[in-house]
Coordinates of N, CA and C in Angstrom, one line a residue:
M1 N 0.8 -1.2 0.0 CA 0.0 0.0 0.0 C 0.9 1.2 0.0
N2 N 0.6 2.2 -0.9 CA 1.4 3.4 -1.0 C 1.1 4.4 0.0
L3 N 1.9 5.4 0.1 CA 1.8 6.5 1.1 C 0.5 7.2 1.0
A4 N 0.0 7.6 -0.2 CA -1.2 8.3 -0.3 C -2.4 7.5 0.2
N5 N -2.4 6.2 -0.1 CA -3.5 5.4 0.5 C -3.4 5.2 2.0
R6 N -2.2 5.2 2.5 CA -2.1 5.1 4.0 C -2.6 6.4 4.6
I7 N -2.4 7.5 4.0 CA -2.9 8.8 4.6 C -4.4 8.8 4.5
T8 N -5.0 8.3 3.4 CA -6.4 8.2 3.3 C -7.0 7.3 4.4
L9 N -6.3 6.1 4.6 CA -6.8 5.2 5.7 C -6.7 5.8 7.0
A10 N -5.6 6.6 7.2 CA -5.5 7.3 8.5 C -6.7 8.2 8.8
R11 N -7.2 8.9 7.7 CA -8.3 9.8 7.8 C -9.6 8.9 8.2
I12 N -9.7 7.8 7.7 CA -10.8 6.9 8.0 C -10.7 6.5 9.5
F13 N -9.5 6.1 9.9 CA -9.3 5.7 11.3 C -9.5 6.8 12.3
L14 N -9.4 8.0 11.9 CA -9.6 9.2 12.8 C -11.1 9.5 13.0
V15 N -11.9 8.9 12.2 CA -13.4 9.2 12.3 C -13.9 8.7 13.7
P16 N -13.6 7.5 14.1 CA -14.1 7.1 15.4 C -13.5 7.9 16.6
V17 N -12.3 8.4 16.4 CA -11.7 9.3 17.4 C -12.4 10.6 17.6
V18 N -12.8 11.2 16.4 CA -13.6 12.4 16.5 C -14.9 12.1 17.2
M19 N -15.6 11.0 16.8 CA -16.9 10.7 17.4 C -16.7 10.4 18.9
F20 N -15.7 9.7 19.3 CA -15.5 9.4 20.7 C -15.4 10.7 21.5
F21 N -14.6 11.6 21.1 CA -14.4 12.8 21.9 C -15.6 13.7 21.9
L22 N -16.4 13.7 20.8 CA -17.7 14.5 20.8 C -18.7 13.8 21.6
L23 N -18.8 12.5 21.7 CA -20.0 11.8 22.3 C -19.7 11.2 23.6
V24 N -18.4 11.1 24.0 CA -18.1 10.4 25.3 C -18.8 11.2 26.4
R25 N -19.4 10.4 27.3 CA -20.1 11.0 28.5 C -19.1 11.5 29.6
Y26 N -17.9 11.0 29.6 CA -16.9 11.4 30.6 C -16.2 12.6 30.1
N27 N -16.4 13.7 30.8 CA -15.8 15.0 30.4 C -14.5 15.2 31.1
I28 N -13.4 15.4 30.3 CA -12.1 15.6 30.9 C -11.8 17.0 31.4
G29 N -12.8 17.8 31.3 CA -12.7 19.2 31.9 C -13.2 20.2 30.9
T30 N -13.4 21.4 31.5 CA -13.8 22.6 30.7 C -12.9 23.7 30.8
F31 N -13.0 24.6 29.9 CA -12.2 25.9 30.0 C -13.1 27.0 29.4
S32 N -12.8 28.2 29.8 CA -13.6 29.4 29.4 C -12.6 30.4 28.7
I33 N -13.1 31.0 27.7 CA -12.5 32.1 27.1 C -13.5 33.2 27.0
G34 N -13.5 34.2 27.8 CA -14.5 35.2 27.9 C -15.8 34.5 28.3
S35 N -16.9 34.7 27.5 CA -18.2 34.1 27.8 C -18.3 32.7 27.2
L36 N -17.3 32.3 26.4 CA -17.4 31.0 25.8 C -16.9 29.9 26.7
T37 N -17.7 28.8 26.9 CA -17.2 27.7 27.7 C -17.2 26.5 26.8
M38 N -16.1 25.8 26.8 CA -16.0 24.6 25.9 C -15.4 23.5 26.7
T39 N -15.7 22.3 26.4 CA -15.0 21.1 27.0 C -13.8 20.8 26.3
Y40 N -12.8 20.2 27.0 CA -11.6 19.8 26.3 C -11.9 18.7 25.3
N41 N -13.0 17.9 25.6 CA -13.4 16.8 24.7 C -13.7 17.5 23.3
E42 N -14.5 18.6 23.4 CA -14.9 19.2 22.1 C -13.7 19.8 21.4
L43 N -12.8 20.4 22.1 CA -11.6 20.9 21.5 C -10.7 19.8 20.9
I44 N -10.6 18.7 21.6 CA -9.8 17.6 21.0 C -10.5 17.1 19.8
A45 N -11.8 16.9 19.8 CA -12.6 16.4 18.7 C -12.4 17.4 17.5
A46 N -12.5 18.7 17.7 CA -12.3 19.7 16.6 C -10.9 19.6 16.1
L47 N -9.9 19.5 16.9 CA -8.5 19.4 16.4 C -8.3 18.1 15.6
V48 N -8.8 17.0 16.1 CA -8.6 15.8 15.3 C -9.4 15.9 14.0
F49 N -10.6 16.5 14.0 CA -11.4 16.7 12.8 C -10.6 17.5 11.8
I50 N -10.0 18.6 12.3 CA -9.2 19.5 11.4 C -8.0 18.7 10.8
L51 N -7.4 18.0 11.7 CA -6.2 17.2 11.2 C -6.7 16.2 10.1
A52 N -7.7 15.4 10.4 CA -8.2 14.5 9.4 C -8.6 15.1 8.1
A53 N -9.3 16.3 8.2 CA -9.8 17.0 7.0 C -8.6 17.5 6.2
S54 N -7.6 17.9 6.9 CA -6.4 18.5 6.2 C -5.7 17.4 5.4
T55 N -5.9 16.2 5.7 CA -5.2 15.1 4.9 C -5.9 14.9 3.6
D56 N -7.1 15.5 3.4 CA -7.8 15.3 2.2 C -7.0 15.7 0.9
G57 N -6.5 16.9 0.9 CA -5.8 17.4 -0.2 C -4.4 16.7 -0.3
L58 N -3.8 16.4 0.9 CA -2.5 15.8 0.9 C -2.4 14.5 0.2
D59 N -3.3 13.6 0.5 CA -3.2 12.3 -0.2 C -3.3 12.4 -1.7
G60 N -4.2 13.2 -2.2 CA -4.3 13.4 -3.6 C -3.1 14.0 -4.2
Y61 N -2.5 15.0 -3.6 CA -1.3 15.7 -4.0 C -0.2 14.7 -4.1
I62 N 0.0 13.9 -3.1 CA 1.1 12.9 -3.1 C 0.9 11.9 -4.2
A63 N -0.3 11.4 -4.4 CA -0.6 10.4 -5.4 C -0.3 10.9 -6.8
R64 N -0.7 12.1 -7.0 CA -0.5 12.7 -8.4 C 1.0 13.0 -8.6
K65 N 1.6 13.6 -7.6 CA 3.0 14.0 -7.7 C 4.0 12.8 -7.9
K66 N 3.7 11.7 -7.1 CA 4.6 10.6 -7.2 C 4.0 9.6 -8.3
K67 N 2.9 9.9 -9.0 CA 2.3 9.1 -10.0 C 2.0 7.7 -9.4
I68 N 1.3 7.7 -8.2 CA 0.9 6.5 -7.6 C -0.6 6.5 -7.4
V69 N -1.3 7.0 -8.3 CA -2.8 7.0 -8.3 C -3.3 5.6 -8.5
T70 N -4.1 5.1 -7.6 CA -4.6 3.7 -7.7 C -6.1 3.7 -7.6
N71 N -6.7 2.6 -8.1 CA -8.1 2.4 -8.0 C -8.6 2.4 -6.6
L72 N -7.8 1.8 -5.7 CA -8.1 1.8 -4.3 C -8.2 3.2 -3.7
G73 N -7.2 4.0 -4.1 CA -7.2 5.4 -3.7 C -8.4 6.2 -4.2
K74 N -8.8 5.9 -5.4 CA -10.0 6.6 -6.0 C -11.2 6.2 -5.3
F75 N -11.2 5.0 -4.7 CA -12.4 4.5 -4.0 C -12.4 5.1 -2.6
L76 N -11.2 5.0 -1.9 CA -11.1 5.3 -0.5 C -11.2 6.8 -0.2
D77 N -10.6 7.7 -1.1 CA -10.6 9.1 -0.8 C -12.0 9.7 -0.7
P78 N -12.9 9.5 -1.6 CA -14.3 10.1 -1.4 C -15.0 9.4 -0.2
L79 N -14.7 8.1 0.0 CA -15.3 7.4 1.1 C -14.9 8.0 2.4
A80 N -13.6 8.3 2.5 CA -13.1 8.8 3.8 C -13.7 10.2 4.0
D81 N -13.9 11.0 3.0 CA -14.5 12.3 3.2 C -15.9 12.2 3.7
K82 N -16.7 11.3 3.0 CA -18.1 11.1 3.4 C -18.2 10.5 4.8
L83 N -17.4 9.6 5.2 CA -17.4 9.1 6.6 C -17.1 10.1 7.6
L84 N -16.1 10.9 7.3 CA -15.7 12.0 8.3 C -16.8 13.0 8.4
V85 N -17.3 13.5 7.3 CA -18.4 14.5 7.4 C -19.7 13.9 8.0
S86 N -20.1 12.8 7.5 CA -21.3 12.1 8.1 C -21.2 11.9 9.6
A87 N -20.1 11.3 10.0 CA -19.9 11.0 11.4 C -20.0 12.3 12.3
A88 N -19.4 13.4 11.8 CA -19.4 14.6 12.5 C -20.8 15.2 12.5
L89 N -21.5 15.2 11.4 CA -22.9 15.7 11.4 C -23.8 14.9 12.3
I90 N -23.7 13.6 12.3 CA -24.6 12.8 13.1 C -24.2 13.0 14.6
S91 N -22.9 13.2 14.9 CA -22.5 13.5 16.3 C -23.1 14.8 16.8
L92 N -23.0 15.8 15.9 CA -23.5 17.2 16.3 C -25.0 17.2 16.4
V93 N -25.7 16.3 15.7 CA -27.2 16.2 15.9 C -27.4 15.6 17.2
E94 N -26.7 14.5 17.5 CA -26.8 13.8 18.8 C -26.6 14.8 20.0
M95 N -25.7 15.7 19.8 CA -25.3 16.7 20.8 C -26.3 17.9 20.8
Q96 N -27.3 17.9 19.9 CA -28.3 18.9 19.8 C -27.6 20.3 19.4
R97 N -26.6 20.2 18.6 CA -25.9 21.4 18.2 C -26.2 21.7 16.7
L98 N -26.8 20.7 16.0 CA -27.2 20.8 14.6 C -28.5 20.2 14.4
E99 N -29.4 20.8 13.6 CA -30.7 20.3 13.4 C -30.6 19.0 12.5
A100 N -31.4 18.0 12.8 CA -31.3 16.8 12.1 C -31.6 16.9 10.6
W101 N -32.5 17.8 10.2 CA -32.8 17.9 8.7 C -31.5 18.3 7.9
I102 N -30.6 19.1 8.6 CA -29.4 19.5 7.9 C -28.6 18.3 7.6
A103 N -28.4 17.5 8.6 CA -27.6 16.3 8.4 C -28.2 15.4 7.3
I104 N -29.5 15.2 7.4 CA -30.3 14.4 6.4 C -30.1 14.9 5.0
V105 N -30.2 16.2 4.8 CA -30.0 16.7 3.4 C -28.6 16.5 2.9
I106 N -27.6 16.7 3.8 CA -26.3 16.6 3.3 C -25.9 15.1 3.1
I107 N -26.3 14.3 4.0 CA -25.9 12.8 3.8 C -26.7 12.2 2.6
S108 N -28.0 12.7 2.4 CA -28.7 12.2 1.3 C -28.1 12.6 0.0
R109 N -27.6 13.8 -0.1 CA -26.9 14.3 -1.3 C -25.7 13.4 -1.6
E110 N -25.0 13.0 -0.5 CA -23.8 12.2 -0.7 C -24.2 10.8 -1.2
F111 N -25.2 10.2 -0.7 CA -25.7 8.9 -1.2 C -26.2 9.0 -2.7
A112 N -26.9 10.1 -3.0 CA -27.4 10.3 -4.4 C -26.2 10.4 -5.4
V113 N -25.2 11.2 -5.1 CA -24.1 11.4 -6.0 C -23.3 10.1 -6.1
T114 N -23.1 9.4 -5.0 CA -22.4 8.1 -5.0 C -23.2 7.1 -5.9
G115 N -24.5 7.1 -5.8 CA -25.4 6.3 -6.6 C -25.2 6.6 -8.1
L116 N -25.2 7.9 -8.4 CA -25.0 8.3 -9.8 C -23.6 7.8 -10.3
R117 N -22.6 7.9 -9.4 CA -21.3 7.4 -9.8 C -21.3 5.9 -10.1
L118 N -22.0 5.2 -9.2 CA -22.1 3.7 -9.4 C -22.8 3.3 -10.7
V119 N -23.9 4.0 -11.0 CA -24.6 3.8 -12.3 C -23.6 4.1 -13.5
A120 N -22.9 5.2 -13.4 CA -22.0 5.6 -14.5 C -20.9 4.5 -14.6
A121 N -20.3 4.1 -13.4 CA -19.3 3.1 -13.5 C -19.7 1.8 -14.1
A122 N -21.0 1.4 -13.8 CA -21.5 0.2 -14.5 C -21.6 0.3 -16.0
E123 N -21.6 1.5 -16.5 CA -21.7 1.8 -17.9 C -20.3 2.1 -18.4
G124 N -19.3 2.0 -17.6 CA -17.9 2.2 -18.0 C -17.5 3.7 -18.0
Q125 N -18.3 4.5 -17.4 CA -18.0 6.0 -17.3 C -17.5 6.3 -15.9
V126 N -16.6 7.3 -15.9 CA -16.1 7.8 -14.6 C -16.6 9.2 -14.4
I127 N -17.2 9.5 -13.3 CA -17.6 10.9 -12.9 C -16.6 11.4 -11.9
A128 N -15.7 12.2 -12.4 CA -14.7 12.8 -11.5 C -15.2 13.8 -10.6
A129 N -14.5 14.0 -9.5 CA -14.9 15.1 -8.6 C -14.8 16.5 -9.3
S130 N -15.8 17.3 -9.2 CA -15.8 18.6 -9.8 C -15.2 19.6 -8.9
A131 N -14.9 20.8 -9.4 CA -14.4 21.9 -8.6 C -15.5 22.3 -7.6
L132 N -16.7 22.2 -8.0 CA -17.8 22.6 -7.1 C -18.0 21.5 -6.0
G133 N -17.7 20.3 -6.3 CA -17.8 19.2 -5.3 C -16.7 19.3 -4.3
K134 N -15.5 19.8 -4.8 CA -14.4 20.0 -3.8 C -14.6 21.2 -3.0
L135 N -15.2 22.2 -3.5 CA -15.6 23.4 -2.7 C -16.6 23.0 -1.7
K136 N -17.6 22.2 -2.1 CA -18.6 21.7 -1.1 C -17.9 21.0 0.1
T137 N -16.9 20.2 -0.2 CA -16.3 19.5 0.9 C -15.6 20.5 1.9
W138 N -14.9 21.5 1.3 CA -14.2 22.4 2.2 C -15.2 23.3 3.0
V139 N -16.3 23.7 2.3 CA -17.4 24.5 3.0 C -17.9 23.6 4.2
Q140 N -18.2 22.4 3.9 CA -18.7 21.5 5.0 C -17.7 21.4 6.1
I141 N -16.4 21.3 5.8 CA -15.4 21.2 6.9 C -15.3 22.5 7.7
V142 N -15.4 23.6 7.1 CA -15.4 24.9 7.8 C -16.6 25.0 8.7
A143 N -17.8 24.7 8.1 CA -19.0 24.8 8.9 C -19.1 23.9 10.1
I144 N -18.7 22.6 9.8 CA -18.7 21.7 10.9 C -17.7 22.1 12.0
T145 N -16.6 22.6 11.6 CA -15.6 23.0 12.6 C -16.1 24.2 13.4
A146 N -16.8 25.1 12.7 CA -17.3 26.3 13.4 C -18.4 25.9 14.5
V147 N -19.2 24.9 14.1 CA -20.2 24.4 15.1 C -19.5 23.7 16.2
M148 N -18.5 22.9 15.9 CA -17.8 22.1 16.9 C -17.2 23.0 18.0
I149 N -16.6 24.1 17.5 CA -15.8 25.0 18.4 C -16.7 26.2 18.9
R150 N -18.0 26.0 18.8 CA -19.0 26.9 19.3 C -18.8 28.3 18.8
N151 N -18.5 28.5 17.5 CA -18.4 29.8 16.9 C -17.2 30.6 17.4
F152 N -16.2 30.0 17.9 CA -15.0 30.7 18.4 C -14.2 31.1 17.1
P153 N -13.7 32.3 17.0 CA -13.7 33.4 17.9 C -14.8 34.4 17.5
F154 N -15.6 34.1 16.5 CA -16.6 35.0 16.0 C -17.7 35.4 17.0
G155 N -18.0 34.5 17.9 CA -19.0 34.8 18.9 C -18.7 36.0 19.7
F156 N -17.4 36.2 20.0 CA -17.0 37.4 20.8 C -17.5 38.7 20.1
F157 N -17.6 38.7 18.8 CA -17.9 39.9 18.1 C -19.4 39.9 17.6
G158 N -20.1 39.0 18.1 CA -21.5 38.9 17.7 C -21.8 38.5 16.3
I159 N -20.8 37.8 15.7 CA -20.9 37.4 14.3 C -21.4 35.9 14.3
P160 N -22.6 35.6 13.7 CA -23.0 34.3 13.8 C -22.4 33.4 12.6
F161 N -21.1 33.4 12.6 CA -20.4 32.7 11.6 C -20.8 31.2 11.4
D162 N -21.0 30.5 12.6 CA -21.4 29.1 12.5 C -22.7 29.0 11.8
E163 N -23.7 29.9 12.1 CA -25.0 29.8 11.4 C -24.8 30.1 9.9
L164 N -24.1 31.1 9.6 CA -23.9 31.5 8.2 C -23.1 30.4 7.4
A165 N -22.1 29.8 8.1 CA -21.4 28.7 7.4 C -22.3 27.5 7.3
T166 N -23.2 27.2 8.2 CA -24.1 26.1 8.1 C -25.0 26.3 6.9
W167 N -25.6 27.5 6.8 CA -26.5 27.7 5.6 C -25.7 27.6 4.3
A168 N -24.5 28.1 4.3 CA -23.6 28.0 3.1 C -23.4 26.6 2.8
M169 N -23.1 25.7 3.8 CA -22.9 24.3 3.6 C -24.1 23.6 3.0
V170 N -25.3 24.0 3.5 CA -26.5 23.4 3.0 C -26.7 23.8 1.5
I171 N -26.6 25.1 1.2 CA -26.8 25.6 -0.1 C -25.8 25.0 -1.1
I172 N -24.5 25.0 -0.8 CA -23.5 24.5 -1.7 C -23.6 23.0 -1.9
T173 N -24.0 22.3 -0.8 CA -24.2 20.9 -0.9 C -25.4 20.5 -1.9
I174 N -26.5 21.2 -1.7 CA -27.6 21.0 -2.6 C -27.3 21.3 -4.1
Y175 N -26.7 22.5 -4.2 CA -26.3 23.0 -5.6 C -25.3 22.1 -6.3
S176 N -24.3 21.6 -5.5 CA -23.3 20.8 -6.2 C -23.9 19.4 -6.5
G177 N -24.9 18.9 -5.7 CA -25.6 17.7 -6.1 C -26.4 17.9 -7.3
Y178 N -27.1 19.0 -7.4 CA -27.9 19.3 -8.7 C -26.9 19.4 -9.9
D179 N -25.8 20.0 -9.7 CA -24.8 20.2 -10.7 C -24.3 18.8 -11.3
Y180 N -24.0 17.9 -10.4 CA -23.6 16.5 -10.8 C -24.6 15.9 -11.6
F181 N -25.9 16.0 -11.2 CA -27.0 15.3 -11.9 C -27.3 16.0 -13.2
A182 N -27.2 17.3 -13.3 CA -27.5 18.1 -14.5 C -26.4 17.8 -15.5
K183 N -25.1 17.7 -15.1 CA -24.0 17.5 -16.1 C -23.9 16.0 -16.5
N184 N -24.5 15.2 -15.8 CA -24.5 13.7 -16.1 C -25.8 13.1 -16.3
R185 N -26.8 13.9 -16.8 CA -28.1 13.4 -17.0 C -28.2 12.3 -18.0
N186 N -27.2 12.3 -18.9 CA -27.1 11.2 -19.9 C -27.0 9.8 -19.3
V187 N -26.3 9.8 -18.1 CA -26.1 8.5 -17.4 C -27.4 8.0 -16.9
I188 N -28.3 8.8 -16.5 CA -29.6 8.4 -16.0 C -30.6 8.1 -17.2
Q189 N -30.5 8.9 -18.2 CA -31.5 8.8 -19.3 C -31.3 7.5 -20.1
Y190 N -30.1 7.0 -20.1 CA -29.8 5.8 -20.9 C -29.5 4.5 -20.1
S191 N -29.9 4.6 -18.8 CA -29.6 3.5 -17.9 C -30.8 2.5 -18.0

C-alpha cells in the first residue's frame, strides 16, 4: 500500500476518534475564554477533525506528484470524506448542536451522488470530482468546525459565523448535487 492510500486510511481511522471525543459522556474538563465555555473533549474532537480533514488534499497531491494514483485510492478518498463529514454531522445532531434535517439533506446528497457514480461506473464511465464538489467538501469542513468549536472566535464579536457557514454548507451541498446530476443526466437517461 502506497503512502497516499495510507494517509487516506489514517483519515478513516480518525473518524471514530472524532466521534469518541464528541460523544463520550466522561468530560475531561472545561475551559472558558470570555463568555465561551467549551469542554476539552470538544476541543480535542475539533482538532482531530481538522487534522483528518487536512489530509484530504495531501493524499491526492502525493498520489499525483509521485504518480501512484490507484483504483483503491480513487475509492477510499471520497469514502473517507463522506465518513468523516457524516460522522461529525450525526454526532452534532446527537449533541443537539445541529438540526437533524441539515444532516439528512447533506448525507442524502452524498448517497445520491455516489449512486450516480455507481450507475456511471456500471456503464464504463467515470464521474470525476468537480471543482464545485471539492468546494462543497471544504465548506462542509469549515461549517462543521465552526459548530464544533461553538463559533469561536466570531461569537465574541456577535458574528453568527457558525450559522452562516451552516447555511452556506446546505446551499452549496444541494447545488453541487444538482450540478452533478445536470451535467451527467445522460447517465440516468440511458440506464
